[in-house]
Amino acid sequence: MLCASKAASLRAVAALRARPSATSSLSFSTSRAIRNRNVNVPPDGPFGVARALQASSTEPPESTLFAREFSLADRVALVSGAHRGIALEMALAFAEAGARAVYCVDLPKTPDENWVKVREYARALAAAGKTGGGEARLEYVCADVRDQDGMWKVGKTIGDREGRMDVFDVNVNGTLFTAQAAGQQMERFGTGGSIILIASISGHGANKGYPWMSYNTSKSAVLQMARSMACELGAKGIRVNSISPGSIGTTWVLTSYLLAYYITPALPDFKPSVSPRTLSMMSSNSHPAPPGPPPTVPSVLLPELLGFIPQFLLDDIINIANDEARQSVDAMEQFLQRWADARADKPPTSSSSTKDKDADWDPTQEIEQGLVAFQTLLESHVDVAFDFFEAWSMRNIFAVPADLPIVAPHQAGLDLAGAADQPERESELLAEIDELRRKVHAQRKLKRLFTRAVRKSAKDLEHSRTRLDRLAFLRAPQIHALHALPDELQAMYTSVSALPPVDELDPGSAAPTTEPGKRPWETSKTGYLNWAVGQLMERAKEKARDEQVGEDGAAFAEGSAEVGAAVSAAYGVGRAEDLKAVLESVGGDTGKGKDAERMDTRPG
Ligand SMILES: NC(=O)c1ccc[n+]([C@@H]2O[C@H](COP(=O)([O-])OP(=O)(O)OC[C@H]3O[C@@H](n4cnc5c(N)ncnc54)[C@H](O)[C@@H]3O)[C@@H](O)[C@H]2O)c1
């Protein structure tokens, strides 16, 4: 099960615990549905070994399998691995069907309490006449099926003691040795017999997600061994069949792969298995079934139909539902975003109150908050529903026994029992939830701010690009010529500034000279320079006037305004400071002005 929230898990499990009747009523309706289809099944469980383990000494023992349909009266069976699991179930089934003796071969030196209980139950069944007259004796033999000599000896001992050998079954290793041990005795007494090899659905295909190559390969070998052995021994009246169980909740399955999923604190031994009828049909080669309704045995097991272990189906269903939920939230987000964009693009309405509202409206925030709330609600409902679904399926479809608590991985470690009695623990949890909420809120806020900042940057970039487009004319080649101008003006300004200070003895002014009797250019060096510049400028002006009037009288007036102004200014230059004033007026006064000019005209 995926990602159920802690709260959802708590609620689901609490609800499961609070409503035990829900499970039993579902279980009842399943049984009724089977009965309505006229399938001939024994009364509601427990069956077989489970019934034997629960039986009390005061209640009469009850045959729960097929005492009526099949008879193995007086047969002798050898069942390997029958200390527990499927094999012990088979051993009891043979006993119920009237076998004289069933030899259970397994590794432990002595059988455990459960095995002894099953043996006593079989004995009581026989005593109560519920085994069709069969002695129903369970015998325990400690042996390792991988030991060929040892197994052959076991077979011989049984043969010597019972004078026959009729049914044999093995688990994984030692299949061949045990089959040989049984087959030798069957041949020895010439009475034929039945050998059942336990293969597996895993021998027919691989198990995706599980590293079971050796197991699968060994089970494929068992299937092939059964076919070959059947061909070889058929002529001697010995039938050989194989069974391919699907997933059955034995100790092995519960402790290995199923438990990797569902952590269980306590493990009782084997619980009801499937198709004991199939076993019995295979075993009773010569004894006709007593009159009665014919048994109906499903010919195909669910794992064979599915091609994988059925528990995985739960995960698949849950994953699909979670994916659908996520996709629907994504789709809703896209729809709301489109809707918000369309609304933002609409021209504002005339009413001022609506206008104000629209201006304040933050669709991002509203959509985010709404979606988070919706997703949380949806996921918590999906989680609760699938916690129920999963627990119900484990109990009713996969028949996990009622006394085995089901704890889904995401619920492992939760103290569900203690929470209700410990108010301080509850307030701690609530405080923790509040803290988590605060963090989620802060996270959302941060995300909102980030989204807003990203949008603002995008807008600024757009604005800058527009401005740049407007100033694109500055990239024209003639503008580049202007760039050199401020530098030249600055150079001129620097030269002019380096000139000596202006002398107060201005040749053009009416002020008296400091040295009466002397001409202005005779008073000082500055006086001379001022006088000389004045003379030169005067001559230049006269020359220019003569040339322009002579060549083209209108040309002077036809010049551009700028050129006219510059020329007039030039006519006004009579002294060094006049030149300085002209330069300042065209903008070459400071370095700062020049930089500003450069900045404005720089291409982007
Ligand atoms: N349980 C399932 O879902 C399932 C599915 C397909 C096939 N199978 C097959 O059914 C058979 C029984 O499975 P199970 O679930 O009852 O297993 P299990 O582990 O509950 O029982 C197996 C028994 O075999 C005994 N054993 C092991 N090695 C032995 C040896 N070398 N000599 C003698 N005894 C030995 C064990 O002590 C144990 O009592 C196995 O062959 C298994 O591969 C089981």
XYZ file of C-alpha atoms and ligand atoms in Angstrom:
648
model
C 0.000 0.000 0.000
C 1.362 3.343 -0.929
C 1.879 6.515 0.973
C -1.123 6.541 3.282
C -0.921 9.485 5.625
C -0.393 8.700 9.256
C -3.746 10.175 10.188
C -5.515 8.236 7.455
C -3.915 5.010 8.610
C -4.888 5.703 12.189
C -8.461 6.357 11.202
C -8.625 3.303 8.977
C -7.259 0.932 11.542
C -9.339 2.431 14.325
C -12.403 2.022 12.138
C -11.451 -1.565 11.321
C -11.095 -2.344 14.971
C -14.310 -0.598 15.837
C -16.279 -2.564 13.247
C -15.309 -6.215 13.425
C -18.801 -7.097 12.240
C -18.065 -5.523 8.856
C -15.532 -8.201 8.045
C -17.670 -11.074 9.258
C -20.725 -9.906 7.351
C -18.684 -9.640 4.153
C -17.282 -13.054 4.776
C -20.811 -14.406 5.237
C -22.071 -12.943 2.003
C -19.135 -14.460 0.132
C -20.003 -17.928 1.422
C -23.651 -17.397 0.561
C -22.736 -16.356 -2.963
C -20.834 -19.610 -3.399
C -23.756 -21.623 -2.080
C -26.126 -19.848 -4.444
C -24.036 -21.044 -7.346
C -24.651 -24.616 -6.148
C -20.990 -25.311 -5.600
C -20.676 -28.268 -3.314
C -18.554 -27.058 -0.425
C -18.307 -28.363 3.116
C -19.811 -26.277 5.918
C -18.101 -22.975 6.738
C -14.607 -23.427 8.200
C -12.375 -23.958 9.915
C -11.350 -26.943 7.853
C -8.752 -29.665 8.116
C -5.783 -28.944 10.367
C -7.313 -25.664 11.579
C -10.391 -27.570 12.747
C -8.174 -30.156 14.411
C -6.196 -27.480 16.268
C -9.313 -25.703 17.501
C -11.228 -28.831 18.504
C -12.028 -29.157 22.193
C -12.041 -32.471 24.011
C -15.751 -32.114 24.801
C -16.929 -31.543 21.202
C -17.316 -34.510 18.894
C -14.747 -34.424 16.074
C -16.071 -33.495 12.661
C -14.852 -34.558 9.284
C -14.583 -31.315 7.346
C -13.152 -32.540 4.087
C -14.528 -35.329 1.956
C -15.319 -38.436 3.857
C -18.376 -38.916 1.668
C -16.926 -38.277 -1.749
C -13.718 -40.299 -1.683
C -12.389 -43.287 0.056
C -8.781 -44.224 0.694
C -9.807 -47.016 2.995
C -6.901 -49.180 4.129
C -4.408 -47.265 2.024
C -0.898 -46.460 3.258
C 0.606 -43.068 2.449
C 4.041 -41.518 2.720
C 3.949 -37.701 2.891
C 7.216 -35.817 3.070
C 7.480 -32.480 4.831
C 4.293 -33.368 6.721
C 5.284 -31.906 10.044
C 3.380 -28.805 9.037
C 2.059 -26.794 6.081
C 0.437 -28.161 2.976
C 1.867 -31.619 3.556
C 0.349 -31.967 7.038
C -2.961 -30.794 5.585
C -2.647 -33.526 2.990
C -1.789 -36.111 5.616
C -4.952 -35.295 7.584
C -7.002 -35.281 4.377
C -5.781 -38.801 3.597
C -6.632 -39.875 7.133
C -10.139 -38.374 6.896
C -10.620 -40.176 3.598
C -10.039 -43.483 5.387
C -6.336 -44.234 4.989
C -4.991 -46.896 7.315
C -1.687 -45.124 7.983
C -0.088 -41.906 6.835
C 3.668 -41.653 7.396
C 4.744 -38.038 7.883
C 8.432 -37.619 7.034
C 10.128 -34.421 8.146
C 13.307 -32.980 9.638
C 12.527 -32.327 13.338
C 13.552 -35.226 15.622
C 10.203 -35.283 17.325
C 6.920 -33.773 16.170
C 5.640 -30.641 17.856
C 2.470 -30.065 19.842
C 0.390 -29.121 16.779
C 1.321 -32.240 14.891
C 0.421 -34.327 17.946
C -2.968 -32.543 18.156
C -3.664 -33.353 14.527
C -2.741 -36.994 15.099
C -5.113 -37.155 18.097
C -7.895 -35.531 16.088
C -7.490 -38.085 13.284
C -7.575 -40.854 15.860
C -10.783 -39.421 17.401
C -12.347 -39.127 13.937
C -11.648 -42.776 13.285
C -12.996 -43.738 16.719
C -16.189 -41.783 15.982
C -16.563 -43.654 12.691
C -16.077 -40.557 10.583
C -13.291 -41.909 8.397
C -15.298 -44.484 6.523
C -13.838 -47.234 8.662
C -10.230 -46.163 8.100
C -7.776 -46.429 10.966
C -6.494 -42.867 10.211
C -3.161 -43.462 11.903
C -0.620 -40.669 11.579
C 2.982 -41.827 12.040
C 5.939 -39.507 12.350
C 9.329 -40.334 10.775
C 12.393 -38.140 11.125
C 14.326 -38.171 7.850
C 15.940 -35.894 5.340
C 14.515 -36.345 1.874
C 17.851 -35.352 0.318
C 19.413 -38.504 1.708
C 18.770 -41.131 -0.974
C 19.858 -44.209 1.044
C 18.038 -42.976 4.119
C 14.821 -42.417 2.156
C 14.990 -45.799 0.509
C 15.376 -47.358 3.979
C 12.370 -45.384 5.241
C 10.334 -46.691 2.294
C 11.426 -50.264 3.005
C 10.629 -50.010 6.715
C 7.143 -48.732 5.955
C 6.640 -51.448 3.361
C 7.812 -54.152 5.776
C 5.528 -52.882 8.480
C 2.372 -52.164 6.488
C 2.745 -54.634 3.659
C 1.831 -52.018 1.067
C 2.515 -48.490 -0.154
C -0.181 -46.511 -1.929
C 0.206 -42.733 -1.791
C 3.277 -40.589 -1.770
C 3.889 -36.831 -1.778
C 7.068 -34.726 -1.475
C 8.021 -31.147 -1.144
C 10.947 -29.576 -2.941
C 14.279 -31.253 -2.328
C 14.542 -34.989 -2.431
C 11.534 -35.363 -4.692
C 13.212 -38.001 -6.717
C 14.666 -39.966 -3.759
C 11.388 -40.008 -1.922
C 9.490 -40.924 -5.062
C 11.943 -43.752 -5.630
C 11.542 -44.932 -2.025
C 7.757 -45.018 -2.405
C 7.769 -46.341 -5.986
C 10.042 -49.250 -5.024
C 7.570 -50.384 -2.364
C 4.595 -49.970 -4.695
C 6.308 -52.131 -7.278
C 7.348 -54.621 -4.610
C 3.775 -55.333 -3.542
C 2.374 -55.067 -7.073
C -0.729 -53.248 -5.944
C -0.103 -50.085 -7.907
C -0.260 -46.728 -6.199
C -0.362 -42.998 -6.580
C 2.514 -40.590 -6.399
C 1.763 -36.872 -6.065
C 4.563 -34.415 -6.529
C 4.062 -30.923 -5.208
C 5.164 -28.468 -7.842
C 4.030 -24.853 -7.828
C 2.502 -22.181 -9.973
C 6.035 -20.801 -9.911
C 7.107 -23.774 -12.019
C 4.891 -22.509 -14.836
C 6.114 -18.914 -14.934
C 8.445 -16.449 -13.254
C 7.590 -14.157 -10.343
C 8.330 -10.592 -11.262
C 9.829 -8.708 -8.338
C 11.093 -11.817 -6.510
C 14.553 -13.381 -6.845
C 13.183 -16.911 -7.063
C 15.115 -18.316 -9.961
C 16.243 -21.467 -8.145
C 12.814 -22.106 -6.667
C 11.036 -21.613 -9.992
C 13.555 -23.797 -11.783
C 13.251 -26.584 -9.210
C 9.449 -26.498 -9.539
C 9.654 -26.687 -13.326
C 11.855 -29.730 -12.803
C 9.196 -31.286 -10.557
C 6.572 -30.774 -13.292
C 8.741 -32.481 -15.862
C 9.684 -35.206 -13.394
C 5.987 -35.954 -12.821
C 5.345 -36.291 -16.576
C 8.349 -38.521 -17.146
C 7.684 -40.619 -14.059
C 4.047 -41.066 -15.060
C 5.170 -42.463 -18.419
C 7.643 -44.848 -16.780
C 5.492 -46.068 -13.892
C 2.067 -46.052 -15.598
C 2.667 -49.537 -16.970
C 3.172 -50.792 -13.393
C -0.180 -49.401 -12.248
C 1.440 -46.483 -10.489
C -0.123 -43.113 -11.267
C 1.993 -39.998 -11.025
C 0.504 -36.500 -10.814
C 1.656 -33.096 -9.787
C -0.124 -30.267 -8.043
C 0.754 -26.624 -8.561
C -0.490 -24.711 -5.536
C -0.994 -20.996 -5.832
C -0.397 -18.731 -2.872
C -1.384 -20.478 0.329
C -0.984 -18.946 3.758
C 1.332 -21.524 5.290
C 4.060 -20.733 7.787
C 6.592 -20.662 4.982
C 4.623 -18.164 2.893
C 3.685 -15.994 5.840
C 7.231 -15.835 7.129
C 8.878 -15.246 3.786
C 7.371 -13.028 1.140
C 3.913 -12.251 2.491
C 5.354 -11.066 5.780
C 7.703 -8.762 3.995
C 4.486 -6.916 3.272
C 2.311 -7.539 6.274
C 4.178 -7.495 9.501
C 2.555 -9.809 11.977
C 3.508 -10.163 15.612
C 2.491 -13.791 16.079
C 2.428 -16.733 13.727
C 0.163 -19.670 14.333
C 0.856 -22.729 12.311
C -0.764 -23.710 9.088
C -4.309 -22.515 8.360
C -6.872 -23.780 5.859
C -5.410 -24.617 2.509
C -7.042 -25.134 -0.861
C -8.369 -28.022 -2.901
C -8.127 -31.018 -0.622
C -10.630 -32.559 -3.034
C -8.080 -32.477 -5.781
C -5.656 -34.368 -3.600
C -8.183 -36.966 -2.724
C -9.303 -37.491 -6.302
C -5.720 -38.079 -7.332
C -5.069 -40.469 -4.486
C -8.137 -42.696 -4.753
C -7.222 -44.557 -7.908
C -9.410 -47.577 -7.507
C -12.024 -46.716 -4.923
C -15.209 -45.404 -6.460
C -16.796 -42.426 -4.766
C -19.965 -43.185 -2.809
C -23.220 -41.873 -4.317
C -23.925 -38.187 -3.766
C -23.577 -34.917 -5.640
C -20.405 -34.852 -7.728
C -17.743 -32.573 -6.341
C -17.066 -29.418 -8.254
C -13.457 -28.419 -8.240
C -12.357 -25.222 -9.946
C -10.069 -26.295 -12.740
C -7.991 -23.122 -12.852
C -6.428 -21.361 -9.893
C -6.490 -17.579 -9.685
C -2.679 -17.215 -9.925
C -2.739 -19.267 -13.130
C -5.323 -16.943 -14.593
C -3.467 -13.843 -13.492
C 0.021 -15.069 -14.194
C 1.362 -13.567 -10.971
C 0.936 -13.744 -7.225
C -2.558 -12.431 -6.515
C -1.565 -10.234 -3.582
C 0.224 -8.082 -6.120
C -3.151 -7.373 -7.643
C -3.995 -5.327 -4.545
C -0.942 -3.164 -5.070
C -1.782 -2.732 -8.722
C -5.339 -1.675 -7.967
C -4.204 0.716 -5.234
C -1.477 2.202 -7.426
C -3.921 2.731 -10.261
C -6.363 4.509 -7.953
C -3.617 6.722 -6.534
C -2.397 7.564 -10.035
C -5.900 8.460 -11.118
C -6.311 10.719 -8.086
C -3.035 12.504 -8.855
C -3.923 12.916 -12.512
C -7.310 14.357 -11.686
C -5.683 16.943 -9.397
C -3.201 17.839 -12.157
C -6.009 18.174 -14.679
C -7.964 20.376 -12.315
C -4.908 22.572 -11.760
C -4.484 23.079 -15.502
C -8.134 23.915 -15.934
C -8.121 26.453 -13.071
C -4.941 28.079 -14.351
C -6.470 28.528 -17.807
C -9.612 29.929 -16.257
C -7.622 32.388 -14.094
C -5.556 33.538 -17.109
C -8.710 34.082 -19.158
C -10.225 36.097 -16.334
C -7.102 38.233 -15.957
C -7.116 39.006 -19.701
C -10.708 40.226 -19.640
C -11.161 44.049 -19.787
C -12.074 45.447 -16.327
C -15.760 45.968 -15.634
C -17.197 49.444 -15.140
C -18.220 49.050 -11.500
C -15.489 50.409 -9.267
C -16.018 47.888 -6.452
C -15.534 44.959 -8.875
C -12.484 46.732 -10.288
C -10.935 46.955 -6.814
C -11.709 43.329 -6.119
C -10.101 42.229 -9.367
C -6.993 44.248 -8.609
C -6.582 42.572 -5.198
C -7.325 39.063 -6.444
C -4.367 36.681 -6.358
C -5.344 33.647 -8.441
C -2.092 31.772 -7.746
C -2.641 31.768 -4.034
C -6.297 30.875 -4.269
C -5.758 28.039 -6.746
C -2.861 26.607 -4.775
C -4.725 26.622 -1.500
C -7.827 25.122 -3.054
C -5.894 22.394 -4.822
C -3.885 21.430 -1.759
C -7.073 21.166 0.281
C -8.773 19.142 -2.436
C -5.810 16.807 -2.902
C -5.480 16.197 0.825
C -9.148 15.367 1.108
C -9.121 13.103 -1.933
C -5.983 11.246 -0.873
C -7.187 10.732 2.656
C -10.452 9.235 1.349
C -8.565 7.010 -1.081
C -6.185 5.911 1.696
C -8.947 5.062 4.117
C -10.934 3.228 1.443
C -7.937 1.188 0.346
C -6.833 0.380 3.869
C -10.248 -1.207 4.258
C -10.041 -2.850 0.875
C -6.614 -4.279 1.580
C -7.491 -5.597 5.011
C -10.749 -7.070 3.734
C -9.006 -8.763 0.810
C -6.325 -10.255 3.021
C -8.946 -11.736 5.321
C -11.585 -12.821 2.851
C -9.836 -13.413 -0.448
C -6.413 -14.514 0.707
C -7.773 -16.123 3.848
C -5.298 -14.740 6.363
C -6.595 -16.356 9.569
C -8.699 -14.249 11.909
C -6.244 -14.611 14.791
C -3.390 -13.232 12.727
C -3.455 -9.436 12.980
C -3.036 -7.663 9.655
C -0.714 -4.710 9.834
C -0.007 -2.909 6.598
C 3.597 -1.629 6.219
C 2.634 2.019 6.543
C 0.864 1.224 9.815
C 3.762 -0.676 11.338
C 4.924 0.670 14.661
C 1.815 2.753 15.302
C 0.574 2.357 18.837
C -3.119 2.256 18.080
C -4.239 0.604 21.274
C -2.463 3.004 23.610
C -3.496 6.238 21.904
C -7.073 6.241 23.144
C -6.088 5.741 26.797
C -3.349 8.361 26.813
C -4.734 11.871 26.473
C -1.264 13.423 26.905
C 0.024 11.328 23.987
C -2.918 12.511 21.932
C -2.194 16.159 22.734
C 1.451 15.547 21.800
C 0.329 14.165 18.465
C -2.016 17.102 17.921
C 0.833 19.514 18.689
C 2.985 17.618 16.196
C 0.247 17.888 13.579
C -0.068 21.641 14.266
C 3.667 22.050 13.836
C 3.550 20.142 10.561
C 0.653 22.310 9.408
C 2.659 25.453 10.209
C 5.555 24.113 8.193
C 3.296 23.295 5.267
C 1.821 26.785 5.475
C 5.276 28.414 5.521
C 6.329 26.250 2.621
C 3.291 27.256 0.616
C 3.911 30.930 1.391
C 7.503 30.637 0.275
C 6.396 28.980 -2.902
C 3.886 31.746 -3.525
C 6.535 34.450 -3.004
C 8.889 32.645 -5.285
C 6.237 32.304 -7.972
C 5.433 35.981 -7.671
C 9.112 36.984 -7.895
C 9.527 34.855 -10.990
C 6.501 36.486 -12.584
C 7.739 39.996 -11.705
C 11.158 39.296 -13.194
C 9.492 38.036 -16.351
C 7.464 41.244 -16.580
C 10.545 43.446 -15.984
C 12.409 41.591 -18.668
C 9.542 42.116 -21.053
C 9.482 45.853 -20.237
C 13.244 46.207 -20.743
C 13.007 44.467 -24.084
C 10.330 46.935 -25.208
C 12.534 49.879 -24.197
C 15.473 48.398 -25.968
C 13.408 48.041 -29.127
C 12.495 51.723 -28.900
C 16.154 52.748 -28.645
C 17.210 50.475 -31.447
C 17.787 53.500 -33.741
C 20.890 54.280 -31.663
C 22.538 51.350 -33.306
C 22.417 53.220 -36.678
C 25.955 53.874 -38.120
C 25.695 57.757 -38.291
C 25.031 57.905 -34.556
C 28.334 56.213 -33.924
C 30.124 59.243 -35.403
C 28.712 61.315 -32.565
C 30.455 59.206 -29.969
C 33.831 60.779 -30.827
C 32.502 64.337 -30.464
C 32.380 64.646 -26.686
C 36.005 63.460 -26.457
C 37.173 66.154 -28.860
C 35.200 68.836 -27.049
C 36.680 67.693 -23.773
C 40.193 67.927 -25.213
C 39.514 71.468 -26.418
C 38.063 72.425 -23.075
C 41.115 71.087 -21.259
C 43.451 73.102 -23.510
C 41.434 76.257 -23.064
C 41.251 75.801 -19.304
C 45.026 75.606 -19.228
C 45.256 79.160 -20.606
C 46.430 81.830 -18.125
C 43.736 83.691 -16.105
C 41.879 86.437 -17.836
C 43.574 89.848 -17.447
C 41.373 92.609 -16.132
C 42.967 94.947 -18.725
C 40.461 94.198 -21.385
C 41.339 95.983 -24.613
C 37.643 96.301 -25.463
C 36.636 97.864 -22.147
C 36.587 101.521 -21.387
C 38.476 101.004 -18.166
C 41.638 103.112 -17.877
C 44.981 101.371 -18.290
C 47.141 100.923 -15.197
C 49.956 102.652 -16.958
C 48.660 105.824 -18.558
C 50.464 106.773 -21.784
C 51.080 103.164 -22.765
C 48.945 101.255 -25.369
C 47.120 98.180 -24.105
C 49.424 95.641 -25.876
C 52.415 97.384 -24.270
C 51.263 96.976 -20.639
C 51.885 93.191 -20.114
C 52.124 89.827 -21.814
C 48.436 89.171 -21.249
C 47.561 92.560 -22.553
C 49.514 91.808 -25.666
C 47.852 88.410 -26.157
C 44.366 89.873 -25.747
C 45.132 92.565 -28.221
C 46.632 90.143 -30.745
C 43.693 87.677 -30.497
C 41.272 90.581 -30.958
C 43.085 91.718 -34.049
C 43.142 88.228 -35.545
C 39.448 87.615 -34.874
C 38.507 91.001 -36.308
C 40.367 90.274 -39.497
C 38.873 86.789 -39.777
C 35.341 88.155 -39.389
C 35.856 90.776 -42.077
C 37.317 88.189 -44.433
C 34.443 85.791 -43.903
C 31.861 88.539 -44.494
C 33.543 89.618 -47.713
C 33.734 86.027 -49.062
C 30.119 85.063 -48.299
C 28.577 88.234 -49.606
C 30.683 88.055 -52.735
C 30.107 84.394 -53.703
C 26.500 83.765 -52.612
C 24.662 86.416 -50.637
C 21.932 84.008 -49.444
C 24.197 81.125 -48.404
C 24.885 82.473 -44.923
C 21.174 82.701 -44.154
C 20.420 79.291 -45.586
C 22.646 77.335 -43.105
C 21.051 75.121 -40.520
C 20.087 76.693 -37.220
C 22.907 74.870 -35.450
C 25.562 75.968 -37.898
C 24.212 79.529 -37.761
C 24.322 79.545 -33.992
C 27.857 78.153 -33.997
C 29.024 80.727 -36.473
C 27.415 83.577 -34.494
C 29.087 82.247 -31.382
C 32.388 82.156 -33.223
C 31.893 85.820 -34.218
C 31.389 86.569 -30.526
C 34.779 85.093 -29.623
C 37.110 87.903 -29.054
C 38.890 86.588 -26.003
C 40.001 83.287 -24.477
C 37.048 83.219 -22.052
C 34.635 83.739 -24.969
C 35.926 80.527 -26.499
C 35.570 78.785 -23.142
C 31.960 79.973 -22.849
C 31.168 78.619 -26.337
C 32.618 75.239 -25.477
C 30.613 75.081 -22.271
C 27.444 75.922 -24.128
C 27.865 72.887 -26.421
C 28.148 70.560 -23.449
C 31.831 69.830 -23.133
C 32.010 71.362 -19.660
C 32.574 68.331 -17.417
C 33.619 64.746 -17.591
C 30.328 63.795 -15.907
C 28.308 65.343 -18.729
C 30.328 63.390 -21.210
C 29.744 60.096 -19.414
C 26.044 60.768 -19.190
C 25.961 61.427 -22.918
C 27.813 58.187 -23.572
C 25.527 56.257 -21.361
C 22.397 57.421 -23.124
C 23.693 56.706 -26.555
C 25.321 53.351 -25.838
C 23.762 50.568 -27.925
C 22.047 47.793 -25.982
N 2.456 -22.319 0.369
C 2.384 -21.946 -0.871
O 1.843 -20.872 -1.205
C 2.955 -22.837 -1.950
C 2.769 -22.437 -3.281
C 3.275 -23.246 -4.277
C 3.944 -24.420 -3.946
N 4.140 -24.738 -2.651
C 4.892 -25.976 -2.381
O 4.201 -26.755 -1.440
C 5.136 -27.464 -0.628
C 4.843 -27.234 0.854
O 4.894 -25.861 1.102
P 4.433 -25.251 2.489
O 3.935 -23.892 2.240
O 3.535 -26.199 3.180
O 5.840 -25.188 3.247
P 6.204 -25.294 4.802
O 7.535 -24.668 4.942
O 5.118 -24.791 5.675
O 6.387 -26.869 5.027
C 7.469 -27.584 4.481
C 7.831 -28.749 5.368
O 8.867 -29.482 4.726
C 9.842 -29.858 5.684
N 11.147 -30.063 5.046
C 11.953 -29.137 4.520
N 13.078 -29.686 4.060
C 13.005 -31.020 4.315
C 13.882 -32.111 4.092
N 15.060 -31.954 3.519
N 13.474 -33.342 4.469
C 12.271 -33.509 5.048
N 11.406 -32.521 5.274
C 11.767 -31.266 4.915
C 9.866 -28.685 6.629
O 10.437 -29.042 7.892
C 8.379 -28.330 6.721
O 7.752 -29.023 7.771
C 6.514 -26.995 -1.048
O 7.040 -27.905 -2.004
C 6.229 -25.689 -1.738
O 7.194 -25.369 -2.676
C 3.652 -23.975 -1.652
